[in-house]
Amino acid sequence: MPKQLWKPGNMLYPTPAVMVSCKRPGEKPNIITIAWCGTVCTNPPMASISIRKSRHSYAIIRDTKEFVINLTTKKLVRAADLCGVRSGKDIDKFSQAHLTACRSHTVSCPGIAQSPVNIECQVTEILPLGSHDLFLANVTAVQVEDTLLDENGALQLGKSGLVSYSHGGYFELGKMLGKFGFSVQKNNQKHHKKYKHPKRPNDAYTHER
C-alpha cells in the first residue's frame, strides 16, 4: 500500500491513559494524566512515566520520589481529561473531578479509589531527555478491585472498560482477538480449556515469558 513519509514524531499508539497521583507532605494530593507511561522490567517490577518540567506534578514527584499509577476506565475518562488539561496549581483535582483518595501501602501519596488498579511506585532514577524527563521507578505494591477477580482469584482486567489514548483521542478497549501464544497452538480449543489467567497482579501487565 502507498505510504507517506512524515517527519519524526511520537506515533507509537495506542498508549495507556493513566492518572498519576502524587503528594507533598502537608499539602493536598494532586493528579496528572499521563500517556507516556509503560512497563520497563518484570524482575524487579518497574514502570516509567515521562513528564514535562513545566507540569505542576513534576516537582512534586521529583522531590518526593514516589507516585501511584491509577488505571483509567470508561467511567473515569472525563475525570482523566480534566486532570490532564487543568493544573493542580489552580484547582483541587480530587475535588473537581469527584474522585476519592485511597490509602497506599508503600508510599505516602494516595491512590484513586475509583480506579480498578492502583500501582504504587518509588522513583529510582530521573533521566533528562529533552521535552520530557523520564522517571524510572520500582513497583512496590499493587491494589486491585475485588470485583475484577473471578472465583479462582484470577484477574479479569478486561472487564473493567480500560481506556487507551491515541493521537488526541480516548478509546475504550474492545474485544479480545487472541490470547498470548495462540498463533503457535496446534489445538486452540484444547489450549483455551487449559489456559488460566495469571493470579499475580504484576504478571497481568506483561506478555514476557
JSON list of C-alpha atoms in Angstrom, two decimals:
[
{"chain": "A", "resi": 1, "resn": "MET", "atom": "CA", "xyz": [0.00, 0.00, 0.00]},
{"chain": "A", "resi": 2, "resn": "PRO", "atom": "CA", "xyz": [1.23, 3.54, -0.73]},
{"chain": "A", "resi": 3, "resn": "LYS", "atom": "CA", "xyz": [2.60, 5.42, 2.29]},
{"chain": "A", "resi": 4, "resn": "GLN", "atom": "CA", "xyz": [3.59, 9.00, 3.07]},
{"chain": "A", "resi": 5, "resn": "LEU", "atom": "CA", "xyz": [6.92, 9.88, 4.69]},
{"chain": "A", "resi": 6, "resn": "TRP", "atom": "CA", "xyz": [6.39, 12.04, 7.78]},
{"chain": "A", "resi": 7, "resn": "LYS", "atom": "CA", "xyz": [8.93, 13.82, 9.94]},
{"chain": "A", "resi": 8, "resn": "PRO", "atom": "CA", "xyz": [10.00, 12.00, 13.17]},
{"chain": "A", "resi": 9, "resn": "GLY", "atom": "CA", "xyz": [7.33, 12.04, 15.84]},
{"chain": "A", "resi": 10, "resn": "ASN", "atom": "CA", "xyz": [5.60, 10.05, 18.55]},
{"chain": "A", "resi": 11, "resn": "MET", "atom": "CA", "xyz": [3.35, 7.70, 16.60]},
{"chain": "A", "resi": 12, "resn": "LEU", "atom": "CA", "xyz": [3.52, 4.67, 18.89]},
{"chain": "A", "resi": 13, "resn": "TYR", "atom": "CA", "xyz": [-0.21, 4.44, 19.54]},
{"chain": "A", "resi": 14, "resn": "PRO", "atom": "CA", "xyz": [-2.32, 3.49, 21.38]},
{"chain": "A", "resi": 15, "resn": "THR", "atom": "CA", "xyz": [-0.82, 4.18, 24.78]},
{"chain": "A", "resi": 16, "resn": "PRO", "atom": "CA", "xyz": [-2.35, 3.76, 28.25]},
{"chain": "A", "resi": 17, "resn": "ALA", "atom": "CA", "xyz": [-4.23, 6.79, 29.56]},
{"chain": "A", "resi": 18, "resn": "VAL", "atom": "CA", "xyz": [-3.44, 6.76, 33.27]},
{"chain": "A", "resi": 19, "resn": "MET", "atom": "CA", "xyz": [-3.94, 9.16, 36.15]},
{"chain": "A", "resi": 20, "resn": "VAL", "atom": "CA", "xyz": [-0.81, 9.52, 38.28]},
{"chain": "A", "resi": 21, "resn": "SER", "atom": "CA", "xyz": [-1.35, 10.71, 41.83]},
{"chain": "A", "resi": 22, "resn": "CYS", "atom": "CA", "xyz": [1.31, 12.38, 43.97]},
{"chain": "A", "resi": 23, "resn": "LYS", "atom": "CA", "xyz": [1.55, 14.40, 47.16]},
{"chain": "A", "resi": 24, "resn": "ARG", "atom": "CA", "xyz": [3.91, 16.60, 49.13]},
{"chain": "A", "resi": 25, "resn": "PRO", "atom": "CA", "xyz": [3.82, 16.30, 52.94]},
{"chain": "A", "resi": 26, "resn": "GLY", "atom": "CA", "xyz": [1.34, 18.75, 54.42]},
{"chain": "A", "resi": 27, "resn": "GLU", "atom": "CA", "xyz": [-0.27, 19.53, 51.04]},
{"chain": "A", "resi": 28, "resn": "LYS", "atom": "CA", "xyz": [-3.33, 18.23, 49.22]},
{"chain": "A", "resi": 29, "resn": "PRO", "atom": "CA", "xyz": [-2.68, 15.37, 46.78]},
{"chain": "A", "resi": 30, "resn": "ASN", "atom": "CA", "xyz": [-2.55, 16.08, 43.06]},
{"chain": "A", "resi": 31, "resn": "ILE", "atom": "CA", "xyz": [-3.25, 14.12, 39.88]},
{"chain": "A", "resi": 32, "resn": "ILE", "atom": "CA", "xyz": [-1.61, 14.33, 36.47]},
{"chain": "A", "resi": 33, "resn": "THR", "atom": "CA", "xyz": [-2.94, 12.44, 33.44]},
{"chain": "A", "resi": 34, "resn": "ILE", "atom": "CA", "xyz": [-0.14, 10.78, 31.50]},
{"chain": "A", "resi": 35, "resn": "ALA", "atom": "CA", "xyz": [0.02, 8.91, 28.20]},
{"chain": "A", "resi": 36, "resn": "TRP", "atom": "CA", "xyz": [3.80, 8.39, 28.26]},
{"chain": "A", "resi": 37, "resn": "CYS", "atom": "CA", "xyz": [3.70, 5.52, 30.76]},
{"chain": "A", "resi": 38, "resn": "GLY", "atom": "CA", "xyz": [4.96, 1.98, 30.46]},
{"chain": "A", "resi": 39, "resn": "THR", "atom": "CA", "xyz": [6.29, -1.26, 31.87]},
{"chain": "A", "resi": 40, "resn": "VAL", "atom": "CA", "xyz": [10.08, -1.49, 31.66]},
{"chain": "A", "resi": 41, "resn": "CYS", "atom": "CA", "xyz": [11.06, -4.57, 33.68]},
{"chain": "A", "resi": 42, "resn": "THR", "atom": "CA", "xyz": [9.49, -7.72, 35.11]},
{"chain": "A", "resi": 43, "resn": "ASN", "atom": "CA", "xyz": [12.02, -8.64, 37.80]},
{"chain": "A", "resi": 44, "resn": "PRO", "atom": "CA", "xyz": [12.26, -6.37, 39.67]},
{"chain": "A", "resi": 45, "resn": "PRO", "atom": "CA", "xyz": [8.87, -4.98, 38.61]},
{"chain": "A", "resi": 46, "resn": "MET", "atom": "CA", "xyz": [9.46, -1.49, 37.25]},
{"chain": "A", "resi": 47, "resn": "ALA", "atom": "CA", "xyz": [7.47, 1.18, 35.46]},
{"chain": "A", "resi": 48, "resn": "SER", "atom": "CA", "xyz": [8.21, 4.55, 33.89]},
{"chain": "A", "resi": 49, "resn": "ILE", "atom": "CA", "xyz": [6.43, 7.84, 33.34]},
{"chain": "A", "resi": 50, "resn": "SER", "atom": "CA", "xyz": [7.59, 10.87, 31.34]},
{"chain": "A", "resi": 51, "resn": "ILE", "atom": "CA", "xyz": [6.66, 14.40, 32.45]},
{"chain": "A", "resi": 52, "resn": "ARG", "atom": "CA", "xyz": [7.42, 17.89, 31.18]},
{"chain": "A", "resi": 53, "resn": "LYS", "atom": "CA", "xyz": [9.33, 20.01, 33.68]},
{"chain": "A", "resi": 54, "resn": "SER", "atom": "CA", "xyz": [6.68, 22.72, 33.41]},
{"chain": "A", "resi": 55, "resn": "ARG", "atom": "CA", "xyz": [3.95, 20.48, 34.83]},
{"chain": "A", "resi": 56, "resn": "HIS", "atom": "CA", "xyz": [2.92, 21.08, 38.45]},
{"chain": "A", "resi": 57, "resn": "SER", "atom": "CA", "xyz": [3.32, 17.40, 39.35]},
{"chain": "A", "resi": 58, "resn": "TYR", "atom": "CA", "xyz": [6.89, 17.25, 38.01]},
{"chain": "A", "resi": 59, "resn": "ALA", "atom": "CA", "xyz": [8.47, 18.94, 41.04]},
{"chain": "A", "resi": 60, "resn": "ILE", "atom": "CA", "xyz": [6.26, 17.01, 43.47]},
{"chain": "A", "resi": 61, "resn": "ILE", "atom": "CA", "xyz": [7.35, 13.63, 42.10]},
{"chain": "A", "resi": 62, "resn": "ARG", "atom": "CA", "xyz": [10.96, 14.78, 41.69]},
{"chain": "A", "resi": 63, "resn": "ASP", "atom": "CA", "xyz": [11.12, 15.84, 45.35]},
{"chain": "A", "resi": 64, "resn": "THR", "atom": "CA", "xyz": [9.12, 13.01, 46.95]},
{"chain": "A", "resi": 65, "resn": "LYS", "atom": "CA", "xyz": [10.42, 10.23, 44.67]},
{"chain": "A", "resi": 66, "resn": "GLU", "atom": "CA", "xyz": [7.06, 8.44, 44.66]},
{"chain": "A", "resi": 67, "resn": "PHE", "atom": "CA", "xyz": [3.76, 8.27, 42.80]},
{"chain": "A", "resi": 68, "resn": "VAL", "atom": "CA", "xyz": [0.79, 5.99, 42.12]},
{"chain": "A", "resi": 69, "resn": "ILE", "atom": "CA", "xyz": [-0.30, 4.93, 38.64]},
{"chain": "A", "resi": 70, "resn": "ASN", "atom": "CA", "xyz": [-4.10, 4.64, 38.52]},
{"chain": "A", "resi": 71, "resn": "LEU", "atom": "CA", "xyz": [-5.62, 2.83, 35.54]},
{"chain": "A", "resi": 72, "resn": "THR", "atom": "CA", "xyz": [-8.42, 4.66, 33.77]},
{"chain": "A", "resi": 73, "resn": "THR", "atom": "CA", "xyz": [-11.78, 3.21, 32.69]},
{"chain": "A", "resi": 74, "resn": "LYS", "atom": "CA", "xyz": [-14.69, 4.43, 30.59]},
{"chain": "A", "resi": 75, "resn": "LYS", "atom": "CA", "xyz": [-16.35, 5.77, 33.74]},
{"chain": "A", "resi": 76, "resn": "LEU", "atom": "CA", "xyz": [-13.22, 7.75, 34.62]},
{"chain": "A", "resi": 77, "resn": "VAL", "atom": "CA", "xyz": [-12.35, 9.19, 31.20]},
{"chain": "A", "resi": 78, "resn": "ARG", "atom": "CA", "xyz": [-13.93, 12.60, 31.89]},
{"chain": "A", "resi": 79, "resn": "ALA", "atom": "CA", "xyz": [-12.02, 12.89, 35.16]},
{"chain": "A", "resi": 80, "resn": "ALA", "atom": "CA", "xyz": [-8.82, 11.82, 33.40]},
{"chain": "A", "resi": 81, "resn": "ASP", "atom": "CA", "xyz": [-9.26, 14.50, 30.77]},
{"chain": "A", "resi": 82, "resn": "LEU", "atom": "CA", "xyz": [-9.89, 17.17, 33.42]},
{"chain": "A", "resi": 83, "resn": "CYS", "atom": "CA", "xyz": [-6.75, 16.15, 35.29]},
{"chain": "A", "resi": 84, "resn": "GLY", "atom": "CA", "xyz": [-4.79, 16.46, 32.04]},
{"chain": "A", "resi": 85, "resn": "VAL", "atom": "CA", "xyz": [-5.94, 19.92, 30.99]},
{"chain": "A", "resi": 86, "resn": "ARG", "atom": "CA", "xyz": [-6.19, 21.71, 34.35]},
{"chain": "A", "resi": 87, "resn": "SER", "atom": "CA", "xyz": [-3.30, 22.50, 36.67]},
{"chain": "A", "resi": 88, "resn": "GLY", "atom": "CA", "xyz": [-3.04, 21.46, 40.30]},
{"chain": "A", "resi": 89, "resn": "LYS", "atom": "CA", "xyz": [-1.75, 24.98, 40.96]},
{"chain": "A", "resi": 90, "resn": "ASP", "atom": "CA", "xyz": [-5.25, 26.28, 40.31]},
{"chain": "A", "resi": 91, "resn": "ILE", "atom": "CA", "xyz": [-7.68, 23.58, 41.48]},
{"chain": "A", "resi": 92, "resn": "ASP", "atom": "CA", "xyz": [-8.03, 20.63, 43.82]},
{"chain": "A", "resi": 93, "resn": "LYS", "atom": "CA", "xyz": [-8.27, 17.89, 41.20]},
{"chain": "A", "resi": 94, "resn": "PHE", "atom": "CA", "xyz": [-9.63, 15.20, 43.55]},
{"chain": "A", "resi": 95, "resn": "SER", "atom": "CA", "xyz": [-12.49, 17.53, 44.44]},
{"chain": "A", "resi": 96, "resn": "GLN", "atom": "CA", "xyz": [-13.13, 18.94, 40.95]},
{"chain": "A", "resi": 97, "resn": "ALA", "atom": "CA", "xyz": [-13.06, 15.50, 39.31]},
{"chain": "A", "resi": 98, "resn": "HIS", "atom": "CA", "xyz": [-15.21, 13.95, 42.07]},
{"chain": "A", "resi": 99, "resn": "LEU", "atom": "CA", "xyz": [-12.53, 11.40, 42.90]},
{"chain": "A", "resi": 100, "resn": "THR", "atom": "CA", "xyz": [-11.77, 9.79, 46.27]},
{"chain": "A", "resi": 101, "resn": "ALA", "atom": "CA", "xyz": [-8.27, 9.32, 47.66]},
{"chain": "A", "resi": 102, "resn": "CYS", "atom": "CA", "xyz": [-7.48, 5.84, 48.98]},
{"chain": "A", "resi": 103, "resn": "ARG", "atom": "CA", "xyz": [-4.65, 4.85, 51.30]},
{"chain": "A", "resi": 104, "resn": "SER", "atom": "CA", "xyz": [-1.47, 3.44, 49.78]},
{"chain": "A", "resi": 105, "resn": "HIS", "atom": "CA", "xyz": [0.59, 0.75, 51.49]},
{"chain": "A", "resi": 106, "resn": "THR", "atom": "CA", "xyz": [4.19, 1.57, 50.50]},
{"chain": "A", "resi": 107, "resn": "VAL", "atom": "CA", "xyz": [4.13, 5.26, 49.52]},
{"chain": "A", "resi": 108, "resn": "SER", "atom": "CA", "xyz": [2.78, 8.34, 51.28]},
{"chain": "A", "resi": 109, "resn": "CYS", "atom": "CA", "xyz": [0.71, 9.61, 48.34]},
{"chain": "A", "resi": 110, "resn": "PRO", "atom": "CA", "xyz": [-2.79, 8.19, 47.89]},
{"chain": "A", "resi": 111, "resn": "GLY", "atom": "CA", "xyz": [-4.26, 6.25, 45.01]},
{"chain": "A", "resi": 112, "resn": "ILE", "atom": "CA", "xyz": [-7.63, 6.88, 43.38]},
{"chain": "A", "resi": 113, "resn": "ALA", "atom": "CA", "xyz": [-10.37, 4.74, 44.91]},
{"chain": "A", "resi": 114, "resn": "GLN", "atom": "CA", "xyz": [-12.47, 4.67, 41.73]},
{"chain": "A", "resi": 115, "resn": "SER", "atom": "CA", "xyz": [-9.60, 3.26, 39.67]},
{"chain": "A", "resi": 116, "resn": "PRO", "atom": "CA", "xyz": [-9.65, -0.57, 39.28]},
{"chain": "A", "resi": 117, "resn": "VAL", "atom": "CA", "xyz": [-5.89, -0.87, 39.77]},
{"chain": "A", "resi": 118, "resn": "ASN", "atom": "CA", "xyz": [-3.50, 1.31, 41.79]},
{"chain": "A", "resi": 119, "resn": "ILE", "atom": "CA", "xyz": [0.22, 0.75, 41.16]},
{"chain": "A", "resi": 120, "resn": "GLU", "atom": "CA", "xyz": [2.45, 2.20, 43.88]},
{"chain": "A", "resi": 121, "resn": "CYS", "atom": "CA", "xyz": [5.87, 3.31, 42.66]},
{"chain": "A", "resi": 122, "resn": "GLN", "atom": "CA", "xyz": [9.13, 4.58, 44.15]},
{"chain": "A", "resi": 123, "resn": "VAL", "atom": "CA", "xyz": [11.45, 6.51, 41.85]},
{"chain": "A", "resi": 124, "resn": "THR", "atom": "CA", "xyz": [14.93, 5.09, 41.32]},
{"chain": "A", "resi": 125, "resn": "GLU", "atom": "CA", "xyz": [16.24, 7.40, 38.60]},
{"chain": "A", "resi": 126, "resn": "ILE", "atom": "CA", "xyz": [15.30, 10.55, 36.68]},
{"chain": "A", "resi": 127, "resn": "LEU", "atom": "CA", "xyz": [16.61, 10.77, 33.12]},
{"chain": "A", "resi": 128, "resn": "PRO", "atom": "CA", "xyz": [16.57, 14.18, 31.36]},
{"chain": "A", "resi": 129, "resn": "LEU", "atom": "CA", "xyz": [15.59, 13.52, 27.74]},
{"chain": "A", "resi": 130, "resn": "GLY", "atom": "CA", "xyz": [14.54, 16.86, 26.22]},
{"chain": "A", "resi": 131, "resn": "SER", "atom": "CA", "xyz": [10.92, 17.99, 26.28]},
{"chain": "A", "resi": 132, "resn": "HIS", "atom": "CA", "xyz": [10.23, 15.37, 28.97]},
{"chain": "A", "resi": 133, "resn": "ASP", "atom": "CA", "xyz": [12.14, 13.75, 31.83]},
{"chain": "A", "resi": 134, "resn": "LEU", "atom": "CA", "xyz": [11.78, 10.00, 32.32]},
{"chain": "A", "resi": 135, "resn": "PHE", "atom": "CA", "xyz": [11.04, 8.76, 35.85]},
{"chain": "A", "resi": 136, "resn": "LEU", "atom": "CA", "xyz": [12.12, 5.15, 36.35]},
{"chain": "A", "resi": 137, "resn": "ALA", "atom": "CA", "xyz": [10.50, 3.54, 39.37]},
{"chain": "A", "resi": 138, "resn": "ASN", "atom": "CA", "xyz": [10.18, 0.29, 41.26]},
{"chain": "A", "resi": 139, "resn": "VAL", "atom": "CA", "xyz": [6.65, -1.04, 41.64]},
{"chain": "A", "resi": 140, "resn": "THR", "atom": "CA", "xyz": [6.33, -1.57, 45.38]},
{"chain": "A", "resi": 141, "resn": "ALA", "atom": "CA", "xyz": [2.66, -2.59, 45.69]},
{"chain": "A", "resi": 142, "resn": "VAL", "atom": "CA", "xyz": [-0.44, -3.15, 43.58]},
{"chain": "A", "resi": 143, "resn": "GLN", "atom": "CA", "xyz": [-4.05, -2.78, 44.73]},
{"chain": "A", "resi": 144, "resn": "VAL", "atom": "CA", "xyz": [-6.73, -4.50, 42.63]},
{"chain": "A", "resi": 145, "resn": "GLU", "atom": "CA", "xyz": [-10.50, -4.10, 42.83]},
{"chain": "A", "resi": 146, "resn": "ASP", "atom": "CA", "xyz": [-12.11, -7.22, 44.29]},
{"chain": "A", "resi": 147, "resn": "THR", "atom": "CA", "xyz": [-14.87, -7.32, 41.67]},
{"chain": "A", "resi": 148, "resn": "LEU", "atom": "CA", "xyz": [-12.27, -7.97, 38.94]},
{"chain": "A", "resi": 149, "resn": "LEU", "atom": "CA", "xyz": [-11.22, -11.31, 40.45]},
{"chain": "A", "resi": 150, "resn": "ASP", "atom": "CA", "xyz": [-13.01, -14.47, 39.35]},
{"chain": "A", "resi": 151, "resn": "GLU", "atom": "CA", "xyz": [-13.86, -17.45, 41.56]},
{"chain": "A", "resi": 152, "resn": "ASN", "atom": "CA", "xyz": [-10.29, -18.72, 41.23]},
{"chain": "A", "resi": 153, "resn": "GLY", "atom": "CA", "xyz": [-8.73, -15.40, 42.21]},
{"chain": "A", "resi": 154, "resn": "ALA", "atom": "CA", "xyz": [-7.56, -14.68, 38.64]},
{"chain": "A", "resi": 155, "resn": "LEU", "atom": "CA", "xyz": [-7.58, -11.08, 37.45]},
{"chain": "A", "resi": 156, "resn": "GLN", "atom": "CA", "xyz": [-10.17, -10.28, 34.76]},
{"chain": "A", "resi": 157, "resn": "LEU", "atom": "CA", "xyz": [-8.93, -6.77, 33.97]},
{"chain": "A", "resi": 158, "resn": "GLY", "atom": "CA", "xyz": [-10.57, -6.73, 30.54]},
{"chain": "A", "resi": 159, "resn": "LYS", "atom": "CA", "xyz": [-13.97, -6.43, 32.21]},
{"chain": "A", "resi": 160, "resn": "SER", "atom": "CA", "xyz": [-13.19, -3.03, 33.70]},
{"chain": "A", "resi": 161, "resn": "GLY", "atom": "CA", "xyz": [-13.59, -1.00, 30.48]},
{"chain": "A", "resi": 162, "resn": "LEU", "atom": "CA", "xyz": [-9.99, 0.19, 30.26]},
{"chain": "A", "resi": 163, "resn": "VAL", "atom": "CA", "xyz": [-9.24, 3.30, 28.20]},
{"chain": "A", "resi": 164, "resn": "SER", "atom": "CA", "xyz": [-6.33, 3.96, 25.86]},
{"chain": "A", "resi": 165, "resn": "TYR", "atom": "CA", "xyz": [-5.11, 7.20, 24.26]},
{"chain": "A", "resi": 166, "resn": "SER", "atom": "CA", "xyz": [-4.41, 7.52, 20.54]},
{"chain": "A", "resi": 167, "resn": "HIS", "atom": "CA", "xyz": [-3.43, 10.68, 18.68]},
{"chain": "A", "resi": 168, "resn": "GLY", "atom": "CA", "xyz": [-5.56, 13.06, 20.75]},
{"chain": "A", "resi": 169, "resn": "GLY", "atom": "CA", "xyz": [-8.48, 10.73, 21.46]},
{"chain": "A", "resi": 170, "resn": "TYR", "atom": "CA", "xyz": [-9.59, 8.36, 24.20]},
{"chain": "A", "resi": 171, "resn": "PHE", "atom": "CA", "xyz": [-10.74, 4.86, 23.23]},
{"chain": "A", "resi": 172, "resn": "GLU", "atom": "CA", "xyz": [-12.34, 2.07, 25.23]},
{"chain": "A", "resi": 173, "resn": "LEU", "atom": "CA", "xyz": [-10.58, -1.27, 24.74]},
{"chain": "A", "resi": 174, "resn": "GLY", "atom": "CA", "xyz": [-12.82, -3.76, 22.93]},
{"chain": "A", "resi": 175, "resn": "LYS", "atom": "CA", "xyz": [-12.99, -7.47, 22.27]},
{"chain": "A", "resi": 176, "resn": "MET", "atom": "CA", "xyz": [-10.11, -9.90, 22.69]},
{"chain": "A", "resi": 177, "resn": "LEU", "atom": "CA", "xyz": [-8.58, -11.05, 19.40]},
{"chain": "A", "resi": 178, "resn": "GLY", "atom": "CA", "xyz": [-6.49, -13.84, 20.86]},
{"chain": "A", "resi": 179, "resn": "LYS", "atom": "CA", "xyz": [-4.55, -14.92, 23.93]},
{"chain": "A", "resi": 180, "resn": "PHE", "atom": "CA", "xyz": [-0.79, -14.75, 24.13]},
{"chain": "A", "resi": 181, "resn": "GLY", "atom": "CA", "xyz": [0.69, -17.72, 22.26]},
{"chain": "A", "resi": 182, "resn": "PHE", "atom": "CA", "xyz": [-2.47, -18.61, 20.31]},
{"chain": "A", "resi": 183, "resn": "SER", "atom": "CA", "xyz": [-0.65, -18.35, 16.96]},
{"chain": "A", "resi": 184, "resn": "VAL", "atom": "CA", "xyz": [1.56, -21.37, 17.71]},
{"chain": "A", "resi": 185, "resn": "GLN", "atom": "CA", "xyz": [-1.01, -23.60, 19.37]},
{"chain": "A", "resi": 186, "resn": "LYS", "atom": "CA", "xyz": [-1.78, -26.78, 17.41]},
{"chain": "A", "resi": 187, "resn": "ASN", "atom": "CA", "xyz": [-5.16, -27.14, 19.07]},
{"chain": "A", "resi": 188, "resn": "ASN", "atom": "CA", "xyz": [-6.60, -23.76, 20.02]},
{"chain": "A", "resi": 189, "resn": "GLN", "atom": "CA", "xyz": [-9.72, -25.25, 21.54]},
{"chain": "A", "resi": 190, "resn": "LYS", "atom": "CA", "xyz": [-7.71, -27.52, 23.81]},
{"chain": "A", "resi": 191, "resn": "HIS", "atom": "CA", "xyz": [-5.45, -24.62, 24.77]},
{"chain": "A", "resi": 192, "resn": "HIS", "atom": "CA", "xyz": [-8.49, -22.47, 25.59]},
{"chain": "A", "resi": 193, "resn": "LYS", "atom": "CA", "xyz": [-9.73, -25.03, 28.11]},
{"chain": "A", "resi": 194, "resn": "LYS", "atom": "CA", "xyz": [-6.39, -25.29, 29.89]},
{"chain": "A", "resi": 195, "resn": "TYR", "atom": "CA", "xyz": [-5.46, -21.60, 29.83]},
{"chain": "A", "resi": 196, "resn": "LYS", "atom": "CA", "xyz": [-5.55, -19.85, 33.18]},
{"chain": "A", "resi": 197, "resn": "HIS", "atom": "CA", "xyz": [-5.24, -16.11, 33.66]},
{"chain": "A", "resi": 198, "resn": "PRO", "atom": "CA", "xyz": [-2.37, -15.05, 35.91]},
{"chain": "A", "resi": 199, "resn": "LYS", "atom": "CA", "xyz": [-3.29, -14.75, 39.59]},
{"chain": "A", "resi": 200, "resn": "ARG", "atom": "CA", "xyz": [-0.49, -12.37, 40.49]},
{"chain": "A", "resi": 201, "resn": "PRO", "atom": "CA", "xyz": [-1.41, -8.78, 39.53]},
{"chain": "A", "resi": 202, "resn": "ASN", "atom": "CA", "xyz": [2.13, -7.96, 38.36]},
{"chain": "A", "resi": 203, "resn": "ASP", "atom": "CA", "xyz": [2.00, -10.75, 35.79]},
{"chain": "A", "resi": 204, "resn": "ALA", "atom": "CA", "xyz": [-1.04, -9.19, 34.18]},
{"chain": "A", "resi": 205, "resn": "TYR", "atom": "CA", "xyz": [0.96, -6.29, 32.76]},
{"chain": "A", "resi": 206, "resn": "THR", "atom": "CA", "xyz": [3.45, -8.22, 30.62]},
{"chain": "A", "resi": 207, "resn": "HIS", "atom": "CA", "xyz": [3.47, -10.76, 27.82]},
{"chain": "A", "resi": 208, "resn": "GLU", "atom": "CA", "xyz": [7.02, -11.87, 28.60]},
{"chain": "A", "resi": 209, "resn": "ARG", "atom": "CA", "xyz": [7.77, -15.50, 29.38]}
]
